[in-house]
Amino acid sequence: MRQPLVAGNWKMNGSTASVRELLAGVNAGLAGVAKCEVAVCPPYLYIPQVQAELSGTAAAWGGQNLSNQLSGAFTGEIAASMLLDFGCTYVIVGHSERRTLYGEDDALVAAKFAVARAAGLKPILCVGETLSEREQGVTEAVIARQLDAVIAVEGVAALAAGVIAYEPVWAIGTGKTATPEQAQEVHAFIRGRIAALDVGVAEGLRILYGGSMKPDNAVQLMAKPDIDGGLIGGAALVAKDFLGICQAAHASL
Ligand code: PEP
């Protein structure tokens, strides 16, 4: 049985005041969603505040990105060791916004996955196709390429140290969620591809869905056998909505 994970990706949103209010709301609801692992990924600057406010609770936190380098003359970058220094458990790698807006290619994403894992962080590896790729019928080829880039560098066993998030690019921040059937089809493809290399890794691996997940569509998504939680953008900024999704994951077990 895989414990579901619901992770909030706050992106570039927040202030000290809004973080305090959001975390107070999330904290108040954690006891009611105990079967779901809960994590939040704030902008770097708010990680110390999140650490202070979530330490001693059941929730974890993480970064939205990290450097592929360990330390040194890399202006503006944040190292895995720094995330660990502030208590991070998770780090998102390969989010589609990083891939498309900041030119992160499969090789860089694989390098970031490797650095995160070697440091003891749990990478949340994002994969997903654009709308035009879906329309061209190459969804599986795109996901396979993104997965294989990490497996080529790290080996399949390394995937067990992290989590995969299937995030169709056309569903992120658009209000257009993949149907539970569309999402399940891709999740099953991901698990099957990994199972062809290592059944044990595939069976234990958590595969999250991300893309306009909200409390009202989360129940049906979480009911699918290969959907093990969610990576949540917009709804993670509203405590009631985020907790509603965590509740769906909690109840799905
Ligand atoms: C995301 O950016 O990872 C995401 C899933 O965003 P949203 O929930 O807003 O679509």
Short mmCIF file of C-alpha atoms and ligand atoms in Angstrom, two decimals:
data_model
loop_
_atom_site.label_atom_id
_atom_site.label_comp_id
_atom_site.label_asym_id
_atom_site.label_seq_id
_atom_site.Cartn_x
_atom_site.Cartn_y
_atom_site.Cartn_z
CA MET A 1 0.00 0.00 0.00
CA ARG A 2 1.47 3.33 -1.05
CA GLN A 3 0.81 6.23 1.33
CA PRO A 4 -0.55 9.15 -0.70
CA LEU A 5 1.41 12.38 -0.82
CA VAL A 6 -0.12 15.78 -1.45
CA ALA A 7 2.50 18.46 -2.06
CA GLY A 8 1.77 22.14 -2.53
CA ASN A 9 3.82 24.05 -5.07
CA TRP A 10 3.39 27.68 -4.04
CA LYS A 11 5.39 28.92 -7.05
CA MET A 12 6.35 32.62 -6.78
CA ASN A 13 3.55 33.58 -4.41
CA GLY A 14 3.41 34.72 -0.79
CA SER A 15 4.55 37.15 1.87
CA THR A 16 5.48 36.58 5.50
CA ALA A 17 1.91 37.49 6.46
CA SER A 18 0.21 35.24 3.89
CA VAL A 19 2.55 32.33 4.68
CA ARG A 20 1.68 32.64 8.39
CA GLU A 21 -2.04 32.64 7.64
CA LEU A 22 -1.87 29.78 5.15
CA LEU A 23 0.19 27.57 7.45
CA ALA A 24 -2.08 28.27 10.42
CA GLY A 25 -4.98 27.02 8.32
CA VAL A 26 -3.10 23.95 7.06
CA ASN A 27 -1.84 23.10 10.55
CA ALA A 28 -5.34 23.23 11.95
CA GLY A 29 -6.47 20.52 9.54
CA LEU A 30 -3.51 18.12 9.55
CA ALA A 31 -4.90 15.79 12.23
CA GLY A 32 -7.95 15.11 10.06
CA VAL A 33 -5.90 13.93 7.06
CA ALA A 34 -3.38 11.75 8.89
CA LYS A 35 -3.30 8.96 6.29
CA CYS A 36 -2.02 11.41 3.69
CA GLU A 37 1.54 12.73 3.78
CA VAL A 38 1.41 16.51 3.40
CA ALA A 39 4.21 18.75 2.11
CA VAL A 40 4.56 22.35 0.97
CA CYS A 41 7.16 23.84 -1.36
CA PRO A 42 7.41 27.59 -0.76
CA PRO A 43 9.68 30.08 -2.52
CA TYR A 44 13.21 29.72 -1.10
CA LEU A 45 13.01 32.87 1.04
CA TYR A 46 10.08 31.55 3.03
CA ILE A 47 11.60 28.15 3.78
CA PRO A 48 13.01 29.26 7.18
CA GLN A 49 9.58 30.60 8.14
CA VAL A 50 7.91 27.39 7.01
CA GLN A 51 10.47 25.37 8.97
CA ALA A 52 9.72 27.41 12.10
CA GLU A 53 5.97 27.04 11.70
CA LEU A 54 5.83 23.38 10.63
CA SER A 55 8.55 21.88 12.85
CA GLY A 56 6.99 19.33 15.16
CA THR A 57 3.91 18.90 12.93
CA ALA A 58 3.23 15.98 10.57
CA ALA A 59 3.86 18.15 7.50
CA ALA A 60 7.08 18.25 5.49
CA TRP A 61 8.46 20.99 3.27
CA GLY A 62 10.75 21.29 0.30
CA GLY A 63 12.22 23.45 -2.44
CA GLN A 64 10.74 24.18 -5.86
CA ASN A 65 14.11 23.83 -7.57
CA LEU A 66 17.81 23.39 -6.79
CA SER A 67 21.17 23.80 -8.45
CA ASN A 68 22.88 20.96 -10.26
CA GLN A 69 26.10 22.24 -8.64
CA LEU A 70 27.17 21.61 -5.06
CA SER A 71 28.60 25.03 -4.10
CA GLY A 72 30.69 27.90 -5.40
CA ALA A 73 30.47 30.62 -8.02
CA PHE A 74 26.91 30.06 -9.24
CA THR A 75 25.18 33.39 -8.65
CA GLY A 76 21.52 33.13 -7.76
CA GLU A 77 21.54 29.35 -7.30
CA ILE A 78 20.56 27.29 -4.23
CA ALA A 79 22.36 24.06 -3.34
CA ALA A 80 20.87 20.80 -2.10
CA SER A 81 22.91 21.18 1.13
CA MET A 82 21.18 24.53 1.79
CA LEU A 83 17.74 22.99 1.42
CA LEU A 84 18.76 20.26 3.84
CA ASP A 85 20.14 22.88 6.23
CA PHE A 86 16.61 24.26 6.53
CA GLY A 87 14.96 20.91 7.07
CA CYS A 88 13.67 20.25 3.58
CA THR A 89 12.58 16.69 2.80
CA TYR A 90 11.53 17.22 -0.82
CA VAL A 91 12.60 19.19 -3.87
CA ILE A 92 10.69 19.57 -7.13
CA VAL A 93 12.80 18.93 -10.23
CA GLY A 94 11.83 19.40 -13.85
CA HIS A 95 8.63 21.36 -13.31
CA SER A 96 7.27 22.33 -16.74
CA GLU A 97 7.69 26.03 -15.90
CA ARG A 98 11.41 25.39 -15.34
CA ARG A 99 11.60 23.34 -18.54
CA THR A 100 9.76 25.83 -20.76
CA LEU A 101 10.49 29.25 -19.19
CA TYR A 102 14.06 28.61 -18.03
CA GLY A 103 15.25 26.17 -20.67
CA GLU A 104 15.89 23.20 -18.40
CA ASP A 105 16.41 20.19 -20.63
CA ASP A 106 16.20 16.49 -19.78
CA ALA A 107 19.95 16.28 -19.07
CA LEU A 108 19.85 19.17 -16.59
CA VAL A 109 16.77 17.75 -14.90
CA ALA A 110 18.51 14.38 -14.58
CA ALA A 111 21.57 16.08 -13.08
CA LYS A 112 19.37 17.91 -10.57
CA PHE A 113 17.63 14.65 -9.67
CA ALA A 114 21.03 13.04 -9.08
CA VAL A 115 22.34 15.90 -6.92
CA ALA A 116 19.16 15.97 -4.84
CA ARG A 117 19.17 12.22 -4.28
CA ALA A 118 22.86 12.08 -3.43
CA ALA A 119 22.29 14.77 -0.79
CA GLY A 120 19.42 12.83 0.79
CA LEU A 121 16.56 14.95 -0.51
CA LYS A 122 13.55 13.25 -2.09
CA PRO A 123 13.18 14.61 -5.63
CA ILE A 124 9.68 15.09 -7.02
CA LEU A 125 10.36 14.52 -10.72
CA CYS A 126 7.81 16.26 -12.95
CA VAL A 127 7.00 14.84 -16.37
CA GLY A 128 4.27 15.76 -18.81
CA GLU A 129 3.31 16.57 -22.35
CA THR A 130 2.17 19.85 -23.92
CA LEU A 131 -1.21 20.17 -25.63
CA SER A 132 0.35 19.96 -29.07
CA GLU A 133 2.28 16.83 -28.09
CA ARG A 134 -0.97 15.25 -26.86
CA GLU A 135 -2.72 16.22 -30.08
CA GLN A 136 0.11 14.70 -32.11
CA GLY A 137 -0.30 11.45 -30.18
CA VAL A 138 3.20 11.52 -28.71
CA THR A 139 2.30 11.76 -25.01
CA GLU A 140 3.86 8.41 -24.13
CA ALA A 141 6.99 9.10 -26.18
CA VAL A 142 7.51 12.42 -24.38
CA ILE A 143 7.01 10.93 -20.92
CA ALA A 144 9.28 8.00 -21.79
CA ARG A 145 12.02 10.38 -22.93
CA GLN A 146 11.75 12.45 -19.74
CA LEU A 147 11.84 9.35 -17.52
CA ASP A 148 14.57 7.61 -19.46
CA ALA A 149 16.86 10.64 -19.14
CA VAL A 150 16.85 10.19 -15.36
CA ILE A 151 17.09 6.40 -15.50
CA ALA A 152 20.08 6.64 -17.87
CA VAL A 153 22.03 8.77 -15.39
CA GLU A 154 20.79 7.28 -12.15
CA GLY A 155 19.62 3.75 -12.87
CA VAL A 156 16.07 2.60 -12.21
CA ALA A 157 16.67 1.81 -8.52
CA ALA A 158 17.30 5.50 -7.86
CA LEU A 159 13.67 6.29 -8.63
CA ALA A 160 12.74 4.64 -5.34
CA ALA A 161 14.32 7.59 -3.52
CA GLY A 162 11.89 10.04 -5.06
CA VAL A 163 8.40 10.61 -6.34
CA ILE A 164 7.11 11.17 -9.87
CA ALA A 165 4.53 13.82 -10.70
CA TYR A 166 2.62 13.48 -13.96
CA GLU A 167 1.68 17.02 -14.89
CA PRO A 168 0.14 17.49 -18.33
CA VAL A 169 1.35 20.98 -19.27
CA TRP A 170 -2.05 21.85 -20.76
CA ALA A 171 -3.69 21.26 -17.38
CA ILE A 172 -1.35 23.38 -15.25
CA GLY A 173 -2.99 26.57 -14.04
CA THR A 174 -5.57 26.39 -16.81
CA GLY A 175 -8.55 25.00 -14.93
CA LYS A 176 -8.56 22.08 -17.44
CA THR A 177 -7.94 18.92 -15.43
CA ALA A 178 -7.11 15.65 -17.14
CA THR A 179 -10.04 13.30 -16.70
CA PRO A 180 -9.39 10.56 -14.15
CA GLU A 181 -9.25 8.11 -17.08
CA GLN A 182 -6.72 10.21 -19.03
CA ALA A 183 -4.54 10.60 -15.94
CA GLN A 184 -4.78 6.92 -14.99
CA GLU A 185 -3.77 5.90 -18.50
CA VAL A 186 -0.53 7.88 -18.28
CA HIS A 187 0.14 6.86 -14.67
CA ALA A 188 -0.23 3.21 -15.68
CA PHE A 189 2.12 3.80 -18.60
CA ILE A 190 4.73 5.32 -16.25
CA ARG A 191 4.44 2.47 -13.77
CA GLY A 192 4.53 -0.10 -16.54
CA ARG A 193 7.64 1.37 -18.10
CA ILE A 194 9.42 1.27 -14.75
CA ALA A 195 8.07 -2.21 -13.99
CA ALA A 196 9.68 -3.46 -17.19
CA LEU A 197 13.01 -2.62 -15.52
CA ASP A 198 12.21 -3.30 -11.86
CA VAL A 199 8.83 -4.49 -10.59
CA GLY A 200 9.62 -3.72 -6.95
CA VAL A 201 10.58 -0.12 -7.67
CA ALA A 202 7.47 0.34 -9.82
CA GLU A 203 5.14 -1.07 -7.18
CA GLY A 204 6.53 1.11 -4.40
CA LEU A 205 6.80 4.33 -6.40
CA ARG A 206 4.36 7.14 -5.71
CA ILE A 207 3.07 8.81 -8.86
CA LEU A 208 1.29 12.10 -8.20
CA TYR A 209 -1.09 13.86 -10.56
CA GLY A 210 -0.73 17.62 -11.04
CA GLY A 211 -2.78 20.02 -13.12
CA SER A 212 -5.72 22.06 -11.84
CA MET A 213 -6.49 19.59 -9.06
CA LYS A 214 -9.19 20.92 -6.71
CA PRO A 215 -11.16 19.33 -3.85
CA ASP A 216 -14.08 18.53 -6.16
CA ASN A 217 -12.07 16.65 -8.80
CA ALA A 218 -9.54 15.15 -6.37
CA VAL A 219 -11.85 12.39 -5.12
CA GLN A 220 -12.25 10.77 -8.55
CA LEU A 221 -8.59 11.24 -9.45
CA MET A 222 -7.37 9.71 -6.17
CA ALA A 223 -9.71 6.75 -6.66
CA LYS A 224 -7.63 5.58 -9.63
CA PRO A 225 -5.26 2.73 -8.82
CA ASP A 226 -2.07 4.38 -10.08
CA ILE A 227 -2.70 7.90 -8.72
CA ASP A 228 -0.96 8.24 -5.37
CA GLY A 229 -1.59 11.87 -4.53
CA GLY A 230 -1.17 15.28 -6.07
CA LEU A 231 1.20 18.12 -6.81
CA ILE A 232 -0.96 21.16 -6.30
CA GLY A 233 -0.39 24.70 -7.56
CA GLY A 234 -3.20 27.24 -7.27
CA ALA A 235 -5.31 25.30 -4.77
CA ALA A 236 -2.31 24.97 -2.44
CA LEU A 237 -2.53 28.71 -1.71
CA VAL A 238 -5.92 28.36 -0.01
CA ALA A 239 -5.82 26.26 3.17
CA LYS A 240 -9.40 25.00 2.82
CA ASP A 241 -8.84 23.84 -0.78
CA PHE A 242 -5.45 22.29 -0.05
CA LEU A 243 -6.86 20.42 2.93
CA GLY A 244 -9.86 19.35 0.85
CA ILE A 245 -7.45 17.64 -1.56
CA CYS A 246 -5.52 16.09 1.34
CA GLN A 247 -8.86 14.82 2.66
CA ALA A 248 -9.58 13.13 -0.68
CA ALA A 249 -6.17 11.44 -0.54
CA HIS A 250 -6.68 10.44 3.09
CA ALA A 251 -10.05 8.89 2.28
CA SER A 252 -8.72 7.08 -0.80
CA LEU A 253 -6.82 4.49 1.27
C1 PEP B 1 1.75 22.88 -10.70
O1 PEP B 1 2.21 23.96 -11.06
O2 PEP B 1 2.51 21.98 -10.32
C2 PEP B 1 0.30 22.72 -10.73
C3 PEP B 1 -0.19 21.52 -10.68
O3 PEP B 1 -0.44 23.88 -10.81
P1 PEP B 1 -2.05 23.99 -10.76
O4 PEP B 1 -2.54 23.09 -9.67
O5 PEP B 1 -2.31 25.44 -10.47
O6 PEP B 1 -2.53 23.58 -12.10
#
